[in-house]
PDB file of C-alpha atoms in Angstrom:
ATOM      1  CA  MET B  11     -32.003  11.919 -79.315  1.00 56.00           C
ATOM      2  CA  ASN B  12     -30.566  11.983 -82.964  1.00 62.00           C
ATOM      3  CA  LEU B  13     -26.565  11.287 -84.344  1.00 66.00           C
ATOM      4  CA  PHE B  14     -26.259  11.788 -88.108  1.00 69.00           C
ATOM      5  CA  ARG B  15     -22.526  11.090 -89.611  1.00 73.00           C
ATOM      6  CA  SER B  16     -22.260  14.640 -90.373  1.00 81.00           C
ATOM      7  CA  GLU B  17     -24.149  18.162 -90.275  1.00 83.00           C
ATOM      8  CA  GLU B  18     -24.106  17.778 -93.794  1.00 84.00           C
ATOM      9  CA  HIS B  19     -26.998  15.279 -92.967  1.00 84.00           C
ATOM     10  CA  ALA B  20     -28.644  16.793 -90.331  1.00 84.00           C
ATOM     11  CA  ARG B  21     -29.240  19.795 -92.502  1.00 85.00           C
ATOM     12  CA  SER B  22     -30.978  17.386 -94.759  1.00 87.00           C
ATOM     13  CA  TRP B  23     -33.243  15.703 -92.446  1.00 87.00           C
ATOM     14  CA  ASP B  24     -36.370  16.509 -93.220  1.00 87.00           C
ATOM     15  CA  GLY B  25     -36.613  16.842 -89.799  1.00 87.00           C
ATOM     16  CA  PHE B  26     -34.533  19.284 -88.571  1.00 87.00           C
ATOM     17  CA  ASP B  27     -35.075  23.081 -87.279  1.00 88.00           C
ATOM     18  CA  VAL B  28     -32.818  26.056 -88.401  1.00 89.00           C
ATOM     19  CA  SER B  29     -33.764  26.972 -84.336  1.00 90.00           C
ATOM     20  CA  MET B  30     -32.360  24.214 -82.828  1.00 84.00           C
ATOM     21  CA  GLU B  31     -28.558  24.707 -85.497  1.00 84.00           C
ATOM     22  CA  ARG B  32     -26.795  25.625 -82.445  1.00 83.00           C
ATOM     23  CA  THR B  33     -27.309  22.108 -81.001  1.00 82.00           C
ATOM     24  CA  LEU B  34     -24.929  20.737 -83.337  1.00 84.00           C
ATOM     25  CA  LEU B  35     -22.184  19.552 -81.505  1.00 84.00           C
ATOM     26  CA  PRO B  36     -19.366  16.430 -82.393  1.00 84.00           C
ATOM     27  CA  VAL B  37     -20.281  13.650 -79.910  1.00 84.00           C
ATOM     28  CA  SER B  38     -17.319  14.585 -77.684  1.00 88.00           C
ATOM     29  CA  GLY B  39     -18.949  18.018 -77.271  1.00 87.00           C
ATOM     30  CA  TRP B  40     -21.419  16.343 -75.485  1.00 87.00           C
ATOM     31  CA  ALA B  41     -19.753  13.874 -74.013  1.00 91.00           C
ATOM     32  CA  GLN B  42     -18.275  16.595 -72.516  1.00 91.00           C
ATOM     33  CA  ILE B  43     -21.670  18.279 -71.467  1.00 91.00           C
ATOM     34  CA  PHE B  44     -22.998  14.915 -70.090  1.00 92.00           C
ATOM     35  CA  SER B  45     -19.811  14.260 -67.684  1.00 94.00           C
ATOM     36  CA  ASN B  46     -20.297  17.532 -65.889  1.00 95.00           C
ATOM     37  CA  PRO B  47     -21.182  16.555 -62.211  1.00 95.00           C
ATOM     38  CA  PHE B  48     -24.926  17.476 -62.307  1.00 94.00           C
ATOM     39  CA  PHE B  49     -24.988  14.845 -64.574  1.00 94.00           C
ATOM     40  CA  ARG B  50     -22.864  11.798 -63.181  1.00 95.00           C
ATOM     41  CA  GLN B  51     -24.494  12.467 -59.785  1.00 96.00           C
ATOM     42  CA  ARG B  52     -27.855  11.673 -60.392  1.00 94.00           C
ATOM     43  CA  GLY B  53     -27.654   8.065 -58.683  1.00 95.00           C
ATOM     44  CA  ARG B  54     -26.583   9.663 -55.761  1.00 95.00           C
ATOM     45  CA  SER B  55     -29.733   8.945 -53.024  1.00 97.00           C
ATOM     46  CA  ASP B  56     -29.222  12.575 -51.422  1.00 97.00           C
ATOM     47  CA  TYR B  57     -29.389  13.975 -55.212  1.00 97.00           C
ATOM     48  CA  ILE B  58     -32.058  16.584 -55.193  1.00 96.00           C
ATOM     49  CA  SER B  59     -30.077  17.439 -51.276  1.00 97.00           C
ATOM     50  CA  TRP B  60     -26.788  17.264 -53.768  1.00 96.00           C
ATOM     51  CA  ALA B  61     -28.397  19.403 -56.577  1.00 96.00           C
ATOM     52  CA  ARG B  62     -29.068  22.168 -53.791  1.00 97.00           C
ATOM     53  CA  SER B  63     -26.470  22.169 -52.469  1.00 97.00           C
ATOM     54  CA  ASP B  64     -23.590  25.029 -53.426  1.00 97.00           C
ATOM     55  CA  ASP B  65     -21.210  21.885 -55.004  1.00 96.00           C
ATOM     56  CA  GLY B  66     -24.809  21.320 -56.933  1.00 96.00           C
ATOM     57  CA  GLN B  67     -25.215  24.737 -57.596  1.00 97.00           C
ATOM     58  CA  ALA B  68     -21.944  25.759 -58.728  1.00 96.00           C
ATOM     59  CA  ALA B  69     -21.997  22.274 -61.026  1.00 96.00           C
ATOM     60  CA  PHE B  70     -25.280  23.535 -63.028  1.00 96.00           C
ATOM     61  CA  VAL B  71     -23.416  27.049 -62.939  1.00 96.00           C
ATOM     62  CA  SER B  72     -20.506  24.689 -65.555  1.00 94.00           C
ATOM     63  CA  LEU B  73     -23.090  22.965 -66.490  1.00 93.00           C
ATOM     64  CA  ARG B  74     -24.799  25.747 -68.443  1.00 93.00           C
ATOM     65  CA  ALA B  75     -21.711  27.494 -69.197  1.00 92.00           C
ATOM     66  CA  SER B  76     -20.659  24.611 -70.839  1.00 88.00           C
ATOM     67  CA  MET B  77     -24.161  24.665 -72.835  1.00 84.00           C
ATOM     68  CA  PRO B  78     -24.211  25.511 -76.796  1.00 79.00           C
TER      69      PRO B  78
END
């Protein structure tokens, strides 16, 4: 993950790929995405089972909807 101080700096980076332009989000946007239960529940001992449950599937659907 690369953090840039502005979109302009990201675009001037020699490794910038125009096809990934949609992923340029402010930190608050990424914080919201990573606060989804699908990420927050990774410490559970039954995470795989939980991820396959209705709650896990709902969290995944919510995560996909919030992705750029």
